[in-house]
CSV table of C-alpha atoms in Angstrom, one decimal:
chain,number,residue,atom,x,y,z
A,207,MET,CA,0.1,0.0,0.0
A,208,GLY,CA,1.4,3.5,-1.1
A,209,ILE,CA,1.7,6.2,1.5
A,210,ASN,CA,-0.7,8.4,-0.5
A,211,ARG,CA,-3.5,6.1,0.3
A,212,PHE,CA,-4.7,5.8,3.8
A,213,GLU,CA,-7.4,3.2,4.9
A,214,ARG,CA,-10.1,6.1,4.7
A,215,PRO,CA,-10.1,9.4,3.4
A,216,TYR,CA,-8.7,12.2,6.2
A,217,THR,CA,-8.2,15.4,7.1
A,218,THR,CA,-5.1,17.2,8.4
A,219,VAL,CA,-4.5,20.0,10.6
A,220,HIS,CA,-1.0,21.8,9.7
A,221,LEU,CA,0.4,24.4,12.1
A,222,PRO,CA,2.8,27.0,10.0
A,223,CYS,CA,5.3,28.4,12.4
A,224,GLN,CA,3.8,32.1,13.4
A,225,TYR,CA,7.5,33.6,13.7
A,226,GLY,CA,8.8,34.4,10.1
A,227,GLY,CA,12.2,33.8,8.8
A,228,CYS,CA,12.9,30.5,10.9
A,229,THR,CA,13.7,26.9,10.2
A,230,ALA,CA,10.2,25.8,11.4
A,231,GLN,CA,8.5,27.9,9.1
A,232,TYR,CA,10.6,26.7,6.2
A,233,CYS,CA,10.0,23.1,6.9
A,234,GLN,CA,6.1,23.5,7.5
A,235,THR,CA,6.0,25.1,3.9
A,236,PHE,CA,7.4,22.0,2.4
A,237,ILE,CA,5.3,19.6,4.5
A,238,LEU,CA,2.1,21.5,3.1
A,239,GLU,CA,3.2,21.5,-0.5
A,240,ASP,CA,4.0,17.9,0.1
A,241,LEU,CA,0.6,17.0,1.4
A,242,LEU,CA,-1.0,18.9,-1.5
A,243,ARG,CA,1.2,17.1,-4.2
A,244,CYS,CA,1.8,13.5,-2.8
A,245,CYS,CA,-1.7,12.8,-0.9
A,246,PRO,CA,-4.7,13.1,-3.1
A,247,GLY,CA,-6.8,11.4,-0.3
A,248,ILE,CA,-6.8,14.4,1.8
A,249,GLN,CA,-10.1,15.9,2.0
A,250,SER,CA,-9.0,19.3,3.6
A,251,ILE,CA,-6.0,20.9,5.5
A,252,TYR,CA,-6.4,23.5,8.0
A,253,ILE,CA,-3.4,25.8,8.6
A,254,LEU,CA,-3.2,27.7,12.1
A,255,LEU,CA,-2.1,31.6,11.3
A,256,ARG,CA,-2.2,34.6,13.7
A,257,GLN,CA,-2.4,38.1,12.8
A,258,LYS,CA,0.7,39.7,11.7
A,259,LYS,CA,1.6,43.4,11.3
A,260,ASN,CA,-2.1,44.1,11.0
A,261,ILE,CA,-2.7,41.5,8.3
A,262,SER,CA,-5.5,39.3,9.1
A,263,PRO,CA,-4.8,35.5,9.1
A,264,ASP,CA,-7.0,35.0,5.8
A,265,SER,CA,-4.9,37.6,4.1
A,266,ARG,CA,-1.7,35.8,4.7
A,267,LYS,CA,-2.9,32.8,2.9
A,268,GLU,CA,-2.5,34.3,-0.5
A,269,PRO,CA,1.4,35.3,-0.1
A,270,LEU,CA,1.8,31.7,1.3
A,271,PHE,CA,0.8,30.3,-2.1
A,272,LYS,CA,2.8,33.2,-4.1
A,273,LYS,CA,6.0,31.3,-3.0
A,274,LYS,CA,8.0,29.6,-5.8
A,275,ILE,CA,7.6,26.0,-4.6
A,276,PHE,CA,3.9,26.1,-5.2
A,277,SER,CA,4.4,26.9,-8.9
A,278,LYS,CA,4.1,23.3,-10.1
A,279,ILE,CA,1.0,22.7,-8.2
A,280,LYS,CA,-0.6,25.9,-9.6
A,281,GLU,CA,0.3,24.8,-12.9
A,282,GLU,CA,-0.8,21.2,-12.9
A,283,ASN,CA,-3.5,21.0,-10.4
A,284,PRO,CA,-4.5,24.6,-8.9
A,285,GLU,CA,-8.1,23.4,-7.5
A,286,VAL,CA,-6.2,21.3,-5.0
A,287,LEU,CA,-5.3,24.7,-3.2
A,288,ASN,CA,-8.9,24.9,-2.3
A,289,LYS,CA,-8.5,22.2,0.1
A,290,VAL,CA,-6.5,24.6,2.4
A,291,PHE,CA,-8.4,26.6,4.9
A,292,VAL,CA,-6.8,29.3,7.4
A,293,VAL,CA,-7.9,28.9,11.0
A,294,ALA,CA,-7.2,32.1,13.2
A,295,GLY,CA,-5.2,31.6,16.1
A,296,ASP,CA,-2.1,31.9,18.2
A,297,ILE,CA,-0.1,29.2,19.7
A,298,SER,CA,1.0,31.7,22.6
A,299,LEU,CA,-2.6,31.9,23.9
A,300,PRO,CA,-4.9,29.5,25.9
A,301,ASN,CA,-6.5,26.9,23.7
A,302,LEU,CA,-4.3,28.3,20.6
A,303,GLY,CA,-6.6,31.4,20.4
A,304,LEU,CA,-9.3,29.3,18.7
A,305,ASN,CA,-12.7,30.3,18.6
A,306,LYS,CA,-15.4,28.1,19.5
A,307,GLU,CA,-16.8,27.4,15.8
A,308,ASP,CA,-13.5,26.6,14.7
A,309,GLU,CA,-12.4,24.3,17.6
A,310,LEU,CA,-15.8,22.3,17.0
A,311,ARG,CA,-15.1,22.0,13.3
A,312,ILE,CA,-11.6,20.7,14.0
A,313,ILE,CA,-12.6,18.2,17.0
A,314,GLU,CA,-15.2,16.8,14.1
A,315,GLU,CA,-13.0,16.8,11.1
A,316,VAL,CA,-9.4,16.4,12.1
A,317,SER,CA,-7.4,13.2,11.9
A,318,ILE,CA,-3.9,14.0,11.9
A,319,ILE,CA,-2.0,17.1,13.4
A,320,PHE,CA,1.3,18.2,12.4
A,321,HIS,CA,2.7,20.7,15.2
A,322,CYS,CA,5.5,22.5,13.6
A,323,ALA,CA,4.9,25.8,15.3
A,324,ALA,CA,7.7,27.1,17.5
A,325,SER,CA,9.6,30.0,18.4
A,326,ILE,CA,13.5,29.3,17.3
A,327,SER,CA,15.7,31.8,19.3
A,328,PHE,CA,18.6,31.4,21.1
A,329,PHE,CA,18.2,35.0,22.9
A,330,LYS,CA,14.8,34.6,24.4
A,331,PRO,CA,14.2,34.1,27.7
A,332,ALA,CA,13.0,31.0,29.5
A,333,ARG,CA,9.5,32.3,30.3
A,334,TYR,CA,9.0,33.4,26.7
A,335,LEU,CA,10.2,29.9,25.1
A,336,VAL,CA,8.4,27.8,27.4
A,337,SER,CA,5.0,29.6,26.7
A,338,GLN,CA,5.6,29.3,23.0
A,339,ASN,CA,7.3,25.8,22.7
A,340,VAL,CA,6.1,24.0,25.8
A,341,LEU,CA,2.6,25.5,26.6
A,342,SER,CA,1.9,25.3,22.9
A,343,THR,CA,2.4,21.4,22.9
A,344,LYS,CA,0.4,21.1,26.1
A,345,CYS,CA,-2.5,22.7,24.1
A,346,MET,CA,-2.0,20.5,21.1
A,347,ILE,CA,-2.3,17.6,23.3
A,348,THR,CA,-5.3,18.7,24.9
A,349,LEU,CA,-6.8,19.2,21.5
A,350,CYS,CA,-5.9,15.6,20.3
A,351,ARG,CA,-7.6,14.1,23.2
A,352,GLN,CA,-10.8,15.9,21.8
A,353,LEU,CA,-10.5,15.0,18.3
A,354,LYS,CA,-13.3,12.3,17.3
A,355,LYS,CA,-11.0,10.2,14.8
A,356,LEU,CA,-7.2,11.1,15.6
A,357,ASP,CA,-4.9,8.9,13.5
A,358,VAL,CA,-1.7,10.6,14.6
A,359,PHE,CA,0.1,13.7,16.3
A,360,VAL,CA,3.4,14.6,14.9
A,361,TYR,CA,5.7,17.0,16.9
A,362,THR,CA,8.7,18.6,15.2
A,363,SER,CA,11.6,18.9,17.4
A,364,THR,CA,15.5,19.2,16.8
A,365,ALA,CA,18.1,16.8,16.9
A,366,PHE,CA,20.0,19.4,19.0
A,367,CYS,CA,17.6,19.1,21.7
A,368,ASN,CA,20.2,16.7,23.6
A,369,SER,CA,23.2,18.9,22.6
A,370,ASN,CA,24.3,19.2,26.6
A,371,HIS,CA,25.2,15.7,26.2
A,372,ARG,CA,28.6,16.3,24.3
A,373,THR,CA,30.3,13.2,25.6
A,374,MET,CA,27.4,10.8,24.4
A,375,GLU,CA,28.7,8.6,21.7
A,376,THR,CA,25.5,8.7,19.6
A,377,MET,CA,22.2,10.6,20.3
A,378,PRO,CA,19.6,7.8,20.8
A,379,GLU,CA,16.1,8.0,19.3
A,380,GLU,CA,14.3,8.1,22.6
A,381,VAL,CA,13.4,11.0,24.8
A,382,LEU,CA,16.1,11.7,27.6
A,383,ARG,CA,14.0,12.1,30.6
A,384,LEU,CA,14.2,15.3,33.0
A,385,PRO,CA,14.7,14.7,36.8
A,386,PHE,CA,11.3,16.4,37.5
A,387,PRO,CA,8.1,16.4,35.8
A,388,VAL,CA,7.7,18.9,33.0
A,389,GLN,CA,4.5,20.3,35.1
A,390,LYS,CA,6.8,21.1,37.8
A,391,PHE,CA,8.8,23.6,35.7
A,392,ILE,CA,5.6,25.2,34.3
A,393,ASP,CA,4.4,25.7,37.7
A,394,ALA,CA,7.5,27.4,38.8
A,395,LEU,CA,7.4,30.0,36.1
A,396,LYS,CA,3.6,30.6,36.4
A,397,ASN,CA,4.0,31.4,40.1
A,398,GLU,CA,6.5,33.8,39.1
A,399,THR,CA,9.1,32.0,41.2
A,400,GLU,CA,12.0,32.7,38.8
A,401,ASN,CA,14.6,31.4,41.2
A,402,THR,CA,12.9,28.2,41.7
A,403,PHE,CA,12.6,27.6,38.0
A,404,GLU,CA,16.5,28.3,37.7
A,405,GLU,CA,17.0,25.8,40.6
A,406,LEU,CA,15.1,23.3,39.0
A,407,VAL,CA,16.9,23.7,35.9
A,408,ALA,CA,20.3,23.7,37.9
A,409,GLU,CA,19.5,19.9,38.8
A,410,CYS,CA,19.3,19.2,35.1
A,411,LYS,CA,22.8,18.3,34.0
A,412,PRO,CA,24.6,18.4,31.8
A,413,ASP,CA,23.9,22.3,31.3
A,414,TRP,CA,22.0,23.2,28.0
A,415,PRO,CA,23.6,25.9,25.5
A,416,ASN,CA,20.4,27.8,25.5
A,417,TRP,CA,17.1,28.0,26.5
A,418,TYR,CA,15.6,26.7,22.9
A,419,SER,CA,17.2,23.7,23.4
A,420,PHE,CA,15.9,23.2,26.8
A,421,SER,CA,12.2,24.0,25.8
A,422,LYS,CA,12.3,21.3,23.0
A,423,VAL,CA,13.3,18.8,25.9
A,424,MET,CA,10.7,20.0,28.0
A,425,ALA,CA,8.0,19.5,25.0
A,426,GLU,CA,9.4,16.0,24.3
A,427,ASN,CA,9.2,15.1,28.0
A,428,LEU,CA,5.9,16.7,28.2
A,429,ILE,CA,4.7,14.3,25.3
A,430,VAL,CA,6.1,11.2,26.8
A,431,GLU,CA,4.4,12.2,30.4
A,432,THR,CA,1.0,13.0,29.0
A,433,ALA,CA,0.7,11.4,25.6
A,434,SER,CA,2.3,8.2,25.4
A,435,ASP,CA,-1.3,6.6,25.0
A,436,LEU,CA,-1.9,8.5,22.0
A,437,PRO,CA,-0.5,7.7,18.4
A,438,VAL,CA,2.6,10.2,18.5
A,439,ALA,CA,5.7,10.6,16.6
A,440,ILE,CA,8.4,13.1,17.1
A,441,VAL,CA,10.7,14.3,14.3
A,442,ARG,CA,14.1,15.6,15.1
A,443,PRO,CA,15.7,17.5,11.8
A,444,SER,CA,19.3,18.5,11.9
A,445,VAL,CA,20.9,21.5,10.2
A,446,VAL,CA,18.0,22.2,7.5
A,447,PHE,CA,19.3,23.5,4.2
A,448,CYS,CA,18.0,23.7,0.6
A,449,SER,CA,15.8,21.2,-1.3
A,450,TRP,CA,17.4,18.1,-3.0
A,451,LYS,CA,14.7,16.9,-5.4
A,452,THR,CA,11.3,18.2,-4.9
A,453,PRO,CA,9.5,20.4,-5.9
A,454,LEU,CA,12.3,22.5,-7.0
A,455,ARG,CA,15.9,21.6,-6.7
A,456,GLY,CA,18.0,24.2,-4.7
A,457,TYR,CA,15.2,26.2,-3.1
A,458,VAL,CA,15.7,27.6,0.3
A,459,GLU,CA,14.0,30.3,2.2
A,460,GLY,CA,15.1,33.0,4.4
A,461,GLN,CA,18.4,34.1,6.0
A,462,PHE,CA,18.9,31.8,9.1
A,463,GLY,CA,21.1,29.1,10.2
A,464,ILE,CA,23.6,27.6,7.6
A,465,THR,CA,21.7,29.5,4.9
A,466,ALA,CA,22.8,32.8,6.3
A,467,LEU,CA,26.2,31.4,6.6
A,468,VAL,CA,26.1,30.7,2.7
A,469,CYS,CA,24.5,33.7,1.7
A,470,GLY,CA,26.8,36.1,3.8
A,471,GLY,CA,30.0,34.2,2.7
A,472,ALA,CA,29.0,34.2,-0.9
A,473,GLN,CA,28.3,37.8,-1.0
A,474,GLY,CA,31.5,38.8,0.5
A,475,PHE,CA,30.1,40.2,3.6
A,476,ILE,CA,31.3,37.3,6.3
A,477,LYS,CA,34.8,36.6,6.3
A,478,VAL,CA,35.4,35.2,9.8
A,479,TYR,CA,33.5,32.5,11.5
A,480,PHE,CA,33.5,31.6,15.1
A,481,GLY,CA,34.0,27.8,15.4
A,482,ASP,CA,36.5,24.5,14.8
A,483,PRO,CA,37.1,24.5,11.3
A,484,ASP,CA,37.5,20.6,11.5
A,485,ILE,CA,34.0,20.0,13.0
A,486,GLN,CA,31.4,18.0,11.2
A,487,LEU,CA,27.9,19.4,10.7
A,488,ASN,CA,25.0,17.3,10.1
A,489,ILE,CA,23.2,18.7,7.0
A,490,ILE,CA,19.6,17.4,5.9
A,491,PRO,CA,17.6,18.8,2.7
A,492,VAL,CA,14.6,20.5,3.7
A,493,ASP,CA,12.6,18.2,1.2
A,494,VAL,CA,13.8,15.1,2.9
A,495,VAL,CA,12.8,16.5,6.4
A,496,ALA,CA,9.3,17.1,4.8
A,497,ASN,CA,8.8,13.7,3.3
A,498,ALA,CA,10.1,12.1,6.8
A,499,HIS,CA,7.3,13.7,8.5
A,500,LEU,CA,4.7,12.3,5.9
A,501,ILE,CA,6.3,9.0,6.0
A,502,VAL,CA,6.1,9.0,10.0
A,503,ALA,CA,2.6,10.0,10.0
A,504,TRP,CA,1.5,7.5,7.6
A,505,SER,CA,3.7,4.7,9.5
A,506,VAL,CA,2.5,5.5,13.0
A,507,GLY,CA,-1.4,6.4,11.8
A,508,THR,CA,-1.5,2.9,10.2
A,509,SER,CA,0.2,1.1,13.2
A,510,ARG,CA,3.4,0.2,11.2
A,511,ALA,CA,5.6,1.9,13.6
A,512,PRO,CA,4.9,2.0,17.6
A,513,THR,CA,4.1,5.0,19.5
A,514,PRO,CA,5.6,7.4,20.7
A,515,PHE,CA,7.9,6.9,17.4
A,516,ILE,CA,11.0,9.1,17.3
A,517,VAL,CA,13.2,9.9,14.3
A,518,ASN,CA,16.4,11.4,14.3
A,519,CYS,CA,15.9,13.1,10.9
A,520,VAL,CA,19.7,13.2,10.0
A,521,SER,CA,21.8,12.5,6.9
A,522,ASN,CA,24.4,10.2,5.8
A,523,GLU,CA,28.1,10.9,5.8
A,524,ASN,CA,28.2,12.6,2.5
A,525,LEU,CA,26.0,15.5,4.1
A,526,ASN,CA,28.4,15.7,7.1
A,527,PRO,CA,30.7,18.2,5.9
A,528,ARG,CA,33.7,19.9,8.1
A,529,ALA,CA,33.1,23.4,8.5
A,530,ARG,CA,36.2,24.3,6.3
A,531,GLU,CA,34.6,22.2,3.5
A,532,ILE,CA,31.5,24.3,3.6
A,533,LEU,CA,33.7,27.6,3.4
A,534,ASP,CA,35.6,25.7,0.4
A,535,CYS,CA,32.2,25.2,-1.4
A,536,ILE,CA,31.0,29.0,-0.6
A,537,MET,CA,34.2,29.9,-2.3
A,538,GLU,CA,33.6,27.7,-5.3
A,539,LEU,CA,29.9,29.0,-5.4
A,540,SER,CA,30.9,32.5,-5.2
A,541,ASN,CA,33.3,32.3,-8.2
A,542,ARG,CA,31.3,30.1,-10.3
A,543,TYR,CA,28.0,31.8,-9.7
A,544,PRO,CA,28.3,35.5,-8.5
A,545,ALA,CA,25.4,36.2,-6.2
A,546,PRO,CA,23.1,39.1,-6.7
A,547,ARG,CA,23.8,41.9,-4.2
A,548,THR,CA,27.2,40.8,-3.7
A,549,PHE,CA,29.0,43.3,-1.5
A,550,GLN,CA,32.5,42.6,-2.1
A,551,MET,CA,34.5,39.9,-4.3
A,552,THR,CA,35.0,36.8,-2.2
A,553,THR,CA,38.7,35.7,-1.9
A,554,TRP,CA,38.8,33.8,1.4
A,555,ALA,CA,37.1,33.0,4.8
A,556,ALA,CA,37.8,31.1,7.7
A,557,PHE,CA,36.6,29.4,10.8
A,558,ILE,CA,38.5,30.6,14.1
A,559,ARG,CA,38.2,28.7,17.1
A,560,ASN,CA,40.3,30.9,19.4
A,561,PRO,CA,38.1,33.7,20.8
A,562,THR,CA,41.0,36.3,21.1
A,563,ILE,CA,42.3,35.3,17.5
A,564,TYR,CA,38.5,35.6,16.1
A,565,TRP,CA,38.1,39.0,17.9
A,566,LEU,CA,41.4,40.4,16.2
A,567,LEU,CA,40.6,39.1,12.9
A,568,SER,CA,36.7,40.3,13.1
A,569,VAL,CA,38.0,43.7,13.9
A,570,TYR,CA,40.5,43.8,10.9
A,571,GLU,CA,38.1,42.2,8.5
A,572,HIS,CA,34.9,43.4,9.5
A,573,TYR,CA,34.7,46.3,11.8
A,574,VAL,CA,37.5,48.5,10.2
A,575,PRO,CA,35.6,48.7,6.9
A,576,ALA,CA,32.3,48.9,8.7
A,577,TYR,CA,33.4,52.0,10.6
A,578,PHE,CA,34.7,53.5,7.6
A,579,PHE,CA,31.5,53.1,5.5
A,580,ASP,CA,29.2,53.9,8.3
A,581,PHE,CA,30.9,57.2,8.7
A,582,THR,CA,30.7,57.9,5.2
A,583,ARG,CA,27.0,57.2,5.3
A,584,LYS,CA,26.6,59.3,8.3
A,585,ILE,CA,28.2,62.5,6.6
A,586,SER,CA,25.8,61.9,3.7
A,587,GLY,CA,22.8,62.0,5.7
A,588,LYS,CA,22.2,58.2,5.9
A,589,LYS,CA,21.6,56.1,8.7
A,590,PRO,CA,24.9,54.0,9.7
A,591,ARG,CA,24.0,50.3,9.8
A,592,MET,CA,27.2,48.2,9.0
A,593,VAL,CA,28.6,48.2,12.6
A,594,ASP,CA,25.2,47.0,14.0
A,595,LEU,CA,24.8,44.5,11.4
A,596,TYR,CA,28.1,42.8,12.3
A,597,ARG,CA,27.4,43.3,16.1
A,598,TYR,CA,24.2,41.3,15.4
A,599,ILE,CA,26.3,38.6,13.4
A,600,ASP,CA,28.9,38.3,16.3
A,601,LYS,CA,26.0,37.6,18.8
A,602,ILE,CA,24.6,35.0,16.4
A,603,GLU,CA,28.0,33.2,16.0
A,604,ASP,CA,28.6,33.4,19.9
A,605,SER,CA,25.4,31.8,20.2
A,606,LEU,CA,26.2,28.9,17.7
A,607,TYR,CA,29.6,28.6,19.1
A,608,HIS,CA,28.5,25.4,21.2
A,609,PHE,CA,27.3,23.8,17.9
A,610,THR,CA,30.3,24.8,15.6
A,611,THR,CA,32.6,23.4,18.2
A,612,ASN,CA,31.2,20.2,19.3
A,613,GLU,CA,30.4,17.0,17.2
A,614,PHE,CA,27.1,15.2,17.4
A,615,LYS,CA,26.7,11.6,16.1
A,616,TYR,CA,23.2,10.2,15.8
A,617,ASP,CA,21.3,6.8,15.8
A,618,CYS,CA,19.2,6.8,12.8
A,619,SER,CA,17.5,3.1,12.9
A,620,ASN,CA,14.2,4.7,12.7
A,621,MET,CA,15.0,6.9,9.6
A,622,LEU,CA,16.3,3.8,7.8
A,623,TYR,CA,13.2,1.9,8.7
A,624,LEU,CA,10.9,4.6,7.0
A,625,ASN,CA,12.9,4.3,3.9
A,626,ARG,CA,12.4,0.4,4.1
A,627,LEU,CA,8.6,1.0,4.5
A,628,LEU,CA,8.4,3.0,1.4
A,629,HIS,CA,6.9,1.5,-1.9
A,630,PRO,CA,9.1,2.1,-4.9
A,631,ASP,CA,6.6,4.4,-6.5
A,632,ASP,CA,6.4,6.4,-3.4
A,633,LYS,CA,10.3,6.9,-3.3
A,634,LYS,CA,10.1,8.6,-6.6
A,635,VAL,CA,8.2,11.7,-4.9
A,636,LEU,CA,8.9,11.0,-0.9
A,637,ASP,CA,12.6,10.0,-1.0
A,638,VAL,CA,14.4,10.0,2.4
A,639,ASP,CA,17.4,8.1,1.2
A,640,SER,CA,20.2,10.6,0.4
A,641,LYS,CA,23.1,8.5,0.6
A,642,GLU,CA,24.4,9.5,-3.1
A,643,LEU,CA,24.0,13.0,-2.4
A,644,THR,CA,26.9,15.0,-1.4
A,645,PHE,CA,27.2,18.7,0.3
A,646,ARG,CA,28.9,19.9,-2.7
A,647,ASP,CA,25.9,18.8,-5.0
A,648,LEU,CA,23.6,20.7,-2.6
A,649,MET,CA,25.4,23.6,-2.5
A,650,MET,CA,25.8,24.0,-6.3
A,651,SER,CA,22.3,23.7,-7.0
A,652,LEU,CA,21.6,26.9,-5.2
A,653,PRO,CA,21.5,29.1,-8.4
A,654,GLU,CA,18.8,26.9,-9.8
A,655,ALA,CA,16.0,28.0,-7.4
A,656,ALA,CA,17.2,30.0,-4.3
A,657,PRO,CA,15.4,33.2,-3.9
A,658,PHE,CA,18.6,34.9,-3.2
A,659,TYR,CA,20.0,34.1,-6.3
A,660,ASP,CA,17.2,35.8,-8.3
A,661,TRP,CA,18.9,38.9,-10.1
A,662,LYS,CA,15.3,40.5,-10.4
A,663,GLU,CA,16.1,41.6,-6.7
A,664,ASP,CA,19.3,43.1,-7.7
A,665,LYS,CA,19.3,46.9,-9.0
A,666,LYS,CA,22.5,46.1,-10.9
A,667,SER,CA,23.0,44.1,-14.0
A,668,PRO,CA,25.5,40.9,-13.4
A,669,GLN,CA,28.5,42.8,-15.1
A,670,SER,CA,27.9,45.8,-13.2
A,671,ARG,CA,27.5,43.9,-9.9
A,672,LEU,CA,30.8,42.1,-10.4
A,673,LYS,CA,32.6,45.4,-11.4
A,674,PHE,CA,31.1,46.9,-8.0
A,675,SER,CA,32.3,44.1,-5.9
A,676,LYS,CA,35.6,44.2,-7.1
A,677,GLN,CA,35.9,48.0,-6.6
A,678,VAL,CA,34.4,47.6,-3.1
A,679,TYR,CA,37.0,44.8,-2.5
A,680,TRP,CA,40.1,47.0,-3.4
A,681,MET,CA,38.6,49.8,-1.6
A,682,ILE,CA,38.5,47.7,1.7
A,683,GLN,CA,42.0,46.5,1.0
A,684,VAL,CA,43.2,50.2,1.1
A,685,ILE,CA,41.1,51.0,3.9
A,686,LYS,CA,42.7,47.9,6.1
A,687,GLY,CA,46.2,48.6,4.9
A,688,SER,CA,45.7,52.5,6.0
A,689,PHE,CA,44.6,51.0,9.3
A,690,LEU,CA,47.6,48.7,9.6
A,691,MET,CA,50.1,51.5,8.9
A,692,ILE,CA,48.4,53.8,11.5
A,693,CYS,CA,48.7,50.9,13.9
A,694,PHE,CA,52.4,50.3,13.2
A,695,MET,CA,53.0,54.3,13.4
A,696,LEU,CA,51.4,54.3,16.8
A,697,VAL,CA,53.3,51.4,18.0
A,698,TYR,CA,56.7,53.0,16.7
A,699,TRP,CA,55.9,56.2,18.2
A,700,ILE,CA,54.9,54.7,21.7
A,701,PHE,CA,58.2,52.6,21.8
A,702,SER,CA,60.3,55.5,20.6
A,703,PHE,CA,58.6,57.6,23.3
A,704,VAL,CA,59.3,55.0,25.9
A,705,LEU,CA,62.9,54.3,25.1
């Protein structure tokens, strides 16, 4: 039996991430496209959207389908988009902010829930992330218990939820339990006893690198504690990158994670990265992540897999490049396919593990030119922005240091099991076996579909942009050379004065 044919017609609720520009939103868009393209048995899909910047939830549906990845569906089967209905809500509110009418309709009709919504931030405080990522999951479990025909509840976690266990040989496909029930942490926050919450967290060893990872562990523990009797699956993607095969090869959204690293490097904006050049990063194509969600839902919903079913959605060795290899690919990409809006010609970039050396190189390569350009912008009446941008980049790189200096290996037995379950016909459209794919192949596919390679977004022609990037490059060399000369003269003057 193929995955596109459940035992009976079914309805799904798909919960898009409500916080734009993050990995969760990126993955949920592909899951929605997969459902529409590969599962004709679906009767309807409800997507939960909140009001954003005075734009109503219903009004946000049209921009969603304007994305490039829906172009094939709109050409071949546009009427299928009519299966998608917007439900106004907000995961940060009690009962997901649903009105009574929508809640009753979901209870009556829905059989599958994909809970992809999350706040992905390494900077937000514990209270905020617990509210967004844990309490929303608690509301989803409550909703699942009310559904009259629940087949499966699929929760999107992260492969780095247990990244505090740096010495663990492999990350198991199981939920590592906290020393206290999740409700105890929630009560500590609700009662405004912040110190008590911090004391509880202090008992959880080893320490987590950020509150986001901890919130995802809490959500997983909550599922095990309160929903083990339900048909449940947890999918843990690793570092999500561009699409491999479907619906568009090389498509990627947003400027986050490894995408920001690639884009910033290809455009000559980022030269120095904070991390170990020899560390291996586990990269997973976004379409493989989406495919895994569908296959997991099918396998648990049809009792082909146990519950709770936990899948480390990770890749093979070919997609585990070292950090230095990623930079090599960035250099090759920028030379073979100059990117639109390139800042300066790209000649080199490096991962630096030592904080002092990173700081010195960052000052020389980033801040010296940034202060010069901001000064020229200020005297011309424009708002300075480059220094603030580099400060933000430093903040991000500092938050990622734990992940760019520690290597993680994963048990992927359940991922392999999913691949074995698939019918050969289904593998043509829902492939999760990327053993033949290399990171370089994935990187070189970006110019085919990645939005930041769309020259319509650049005010200059490719020839003009190339000329401009070379001019900026040599201007920056002069700026850095002048800075070094001033430093040497200053040191010489100090030593002359002292001696």
